[in-house]
Each structure stands twice: as structure tokens, then as C-alpha cells.
Amino acid sequence: MVNPSMAALGNNRSTIRELFEYGNQRAAVVGRENVFDFSLGNPNVPAPDEVRQAILAEAAGDPVALHGYTSAQGAADVRQTLADDLNRRFGTAYTGDSLYLTVGAAAALSCAFKALACQGDEFVVLAPYFPEYLMFIESGAGAKAVIVPPSVEDFQINPDALEQRLSAHTKAVVINSPNNPSGAVYSEQTMRRLAELLQSKEKEYGHPIYLISDEPYRELVFDGVQVPFVPNYYDDTIVCYSYSKSLSLPGERIGYVLVPPQAADSAELYAAVCGAGRALGYVCAPSLFQRIAARCTGLTGDLAVYKTNRDLLFDGLTAMGYRCVKPAGAFYLFPQTLEPDDRAFCERAKKYDLLVVPGTDFGASGHMRISYCVATETIRRALPLFEKLAEEYR
Ligand code: PLP
């Protein structure tokens, strides 16, 4: 007999995947250009040209070294280069020994959860959240996820709501800024209040409460917004990073876990992250893309199109009466649906071939996620359809 919960996970596609498949079916009927698929967070901006140049330069080198295994934690010179880059940008003093290279942020998170989870532990997740957290925490690490309801007025952190969910069982709190799905960037004030709360709870419970900072959108911000670097606010932080969005390399699967030396029990924690990677069978992160990440430090894809798309969609939808917190980063808009039942609303949107994801999937009912990492023309052509949809509610 197979593990029934794994079979259930494999059989039950996420709503996002369902929508994606539905979009493909509709495209065969009405034409690809008439399906407005805002479901997936797949960057539409190409990787910067330097990535291609780096691949060519690496390909000209020794193929055995290029494609061979690296150390489990990643090639030492690559890790040092990435640590130097963090130090330059955030005034830190890390060495490569604080970094563990991974198969994207998903693996970084899975390693962090598994490294920490002991019997009876709870991981606190703030809604709206990336739905896979629940999978990684519960099915992957065998721990319990505790959800904090969203602060829908600004999608910052409500410290009182968070405090109510913290307990002696809390092993870590997971945050994600810039946020998928709200696009919110946690302000410096939010970070300070969060750090104060967690520090006081660490004292009260007499054990560390780690902050797992999931940062695949770190560089994707607009209007000069600064993303506070979380370890500079709270010592017991573990950073999970990925190049999937910043370099538009989601299929190449490259990212890292950063365990800063300031974090409680950091040497043990780093060993546990390596152990988790081993237990999960990751062996090492893709060796070619370890080298590409090192060659492309400080670069991003051209983010201008995301800003254009955000402005077009935000201005267009709010003018029609949709209510929405203006996102400061990532490439998602998270407006309120025009009826409380977000699933019913998203079903109705399909009538116009508008594919948007119900907020319930992210722990925030009454909302929809619109991924705007699409061609600007798609947004231009979709806006009249959002207007027709809104007319149904007037
Ligand atoms: N965390 C968040 C918030 C995400 O949105 C995603 C991907 O969309 C991931 C993690 C996983 O990223 P990766 O593709 O690097 O595994």
C-alpha cells in the first residue's frame, strides 16, 4: 500500500494548477490570446543577458567539473561570493559557511522546516500565505501550521493577532516580504515591532523562536521602496532565498538557506539544515546554476514591465470600484472580490476567460490573486472584461 496522504497530495492538484490546465483547454477552443491567465507566478521577463553569457562562459570550461557533484552545501567559492554580495548590500559579515545552496526556495523552506521540527512543534504562518507552506510544514516536516488571520487593511503584520497564536510550542514564525499574494512589503516599523514581540516571547518561553524569512521577491519592488533585511532586525532569523524570480530562472531551481552566525545555536542549526537536505535527498544544488548565481550577483531581470503592469491594473481596477491595497513589490495584485464568496466570484470570472485565483487558497477569503507577470497587452485587453464582470454586481 502506498502512503495515502502522499497519493492525495499527488492527485489533488492545487487550484492554481487546475486553472492553468483549464486555461490550456480554453486556449484550444477560443485561441491562446483570448484566455487571460493570471493564475501562475511564472516570470514573463527574460533572464538578463548576463545569464546567457555566464552559461556560455561556464560551458567553455572543464565539463567534468561543470557537471559534477559539488559539496552538499554548495561549492565553497560560490558560497563565499554570495556571502560577499550580501555583506556588500546589507552591511553584514557573513562567510560562505553560513550559506547552504538549494534547489530553489521550495527546497530552502523544506530544509529549514525539517531542520527545526521536533515532536509537537508549531510553525506560525501569516495569512495571506504561499499555500505550499502548509504542505512543507505538515506533510514534509510532520509539524503543525498555525495560521494568523490577515490584516486586510494594509497586509502588514498585526502584532496582537500574531501574539494570540504564539505559544510555548512555537518553533518558528514564517514571513514573506515582498509578499505572495498581497505584494505587501513589510515596513521597517513592522519589522521592529515583530522583532520586539518575538524577543519578549523568547524570554517568556525560555527558548528561541526562529523567524523564517522567505524572500524570493526581495529585489522585486517599486518606487524605491526598501525591503528591510530581516537578520539586521532579529538575530534568530533564517533566510530562504531563490533566484527564480529575481533572475527569472524558476525552472533552473537555485536558491539558498542563510543561517546567520548570530542565530541561536547557529552551528547546530546549520548542521541540521545540511542534515535535512540529506534526508530529503537533495544531494547538492544544480552545479551549473550555482556558478551562474555567483557570476550574476547584483543583477535582476528588467523589472520595468512589472511596474507598468502593476500601475495599469491597479489604476484600472480601482477606477472600476474594485478595492485593493496597492502592492509595493512582487508581481501580484490581491483585490477584494465583489462578493464575499471568492470561489464563486472566480468561477464567474471564467465566463470572461479571466483566470484568477481565489484568496481562500492563500488563507484570505473575499480576495482574488491576479498574477501580472504577463504581457502588458494582455492586461490592456483584460481590463474591459474586468469591467463587464464588475457590471454584474452593480
Ligand atoms: N515562496 C514564495 C512566496 C513563492 O511565491 C514561491 C514561488 O512562487 C516559492 C517560495 C518557491 O520558489 P522556488 O521556485 O524558488 O522554489
Coordinates of N, CA, C and O and ligand atoms in Angstrom, one line a residue, residues 41 103-107 109 130 133 176 180 214 216-217 242-245 250 253-254 332, ligand 1:
G41 N 2.6 32.3 -11.1 CA 3.7 33.3 -10.9 C 4.9 32.9 -11.6 O 6.0 32.8 -11.0
V103 N 17.8 23.7 -4.0 CA 17.0 23.6 -5.3 C 15.9 24.6 -5.1 O 14.7 24.2 -4.9
G104 N 16.2 25.9 -5.2 CA 15.1 26.9 -5.2 C 14.7 27.2 -3.7 O 15.2 26.6 -2.8
A105 N 13.7 28.1 -3.6 CA 13.2 28.5 -2.3 C 12.4 27.4 -1.7 O 12.3 27.2 -0.5
A106 N 11.7 26.6 -2.5 CA 10.9 25.5 -2.0 C 11.7 24.5 -1.2 O 11.4 24.1 -0.1
A107 N 12.9 24.2 -1.8 CA 13.8 23.3 -1.0 C 14.4 24.0 0.2 O 14.6 23.4 1.2
L109 N 13.0 26.2 2.0 CA 12.0 26.2 3.1 C 11.8 24.8 3.7 O 11.8 24.6 4.9
F130 N 1.8 31.8 1.0 CA 2.1 30.9 -0.2 C 1.6 29.5 0.3 O 2.1 29.0 1.3
Y133 N 3.5 26.4 1.9 CA 4.0 26.3 3.3 C 3.3 25.2 4.1 O 4.0 24.5 4.8
N176 N 7.0 36.5 4.7 CA 7.3 36.5 3.2 C 7.0 38.0 2.8 O 5.9 38.4 2.6
N180 N 3.8 37.2 -1.6 CA 2.9 36.5 -2.5 C 1.7 36.0 -1.6 O 2.0 35.2 -0.7
D214 N 11.1 34.1 4.1 CA 11.1 33.6 2.7 C 11.1 34.8 1.7 O 10.2 35.6 1.7
P216 N 11.9 35.2 -2.0 CA 12.2 35.0 -3.4 C 11.9 36.3 -4.2 O 12.4 36.5 -5.3
Y217 N 11.2 37.3 -3.6 CA 10.9 38.5 -4.3 C 11.7 39.7 -3.8 O 11.3 40.8 -4.0
S242 N 15.8 32.7 -3.3 CA 15.7 32.0 -4.6 C 16.0 32.9 -5.7 O 15.7 34.1 -5.6
Y243 N 16.6 32.4 -6.8 CA 16.8 33.2 -8.0 C 15.7 33.0 -9.0 O 15.8 33.6 -10.1
S244 N 14.7 32.3 -8.6 CA 13.6 32.0 -9.5 C 12.9 33.3 -10.1 O 12.6 33.3 -11.3
K245 N 12.7 34.3 -9.2 CA 12.0 35.5 -9.7 C 13.0 36.6 -10.0 O 12.8 37.3 -11.0
P250 N 13.0 30.2 -12.8 CA 12.3 29.3 -11.9 C 12.5 27.9 -12.2 O 12.5 27.0 -11.3
R253 N 16.0 26.0 -10.7 CA 16.0 25.5 -9.3 C 17.3 25.8 -8.6 O 18.1 25.0 -8.3
I254 N 17.4 27.1 -8.2 CA 18.6 27.5 -7.5 C 18.2 28.6 -6.4 O 17.5 29.5 -6.7
Y332 N 2.1 40.5 -8.0 CA 0.7 40.1 -7.7 C -0.1 41.3 -7.2 O 0.4 42.1 -6.5
Ligands
PLP1 N1 7.9 31.2 -1.6 C1 7.1 32.0 -2.3 C2 6.4 33.1 -1.5 C3 6.8 31.8 -3.6 O1 5.9 32.6 -4.3 C4 7.5 30.8 -4.3 C5 7.2 30.5 -5.7 O2 6.3 31.1 -6.4 C6 8.3 30.0 -3.6 C7 8.6 30.2 -2.3 C8 9.1 28.9 -4.3 O3 10.1 29.4 -5.1 P1 11.1 28.5 -5.9 O4 10.5 28.4 -7.3 O5 12.4 29.1 -5.9 O6 11.1 27.1 -5.2

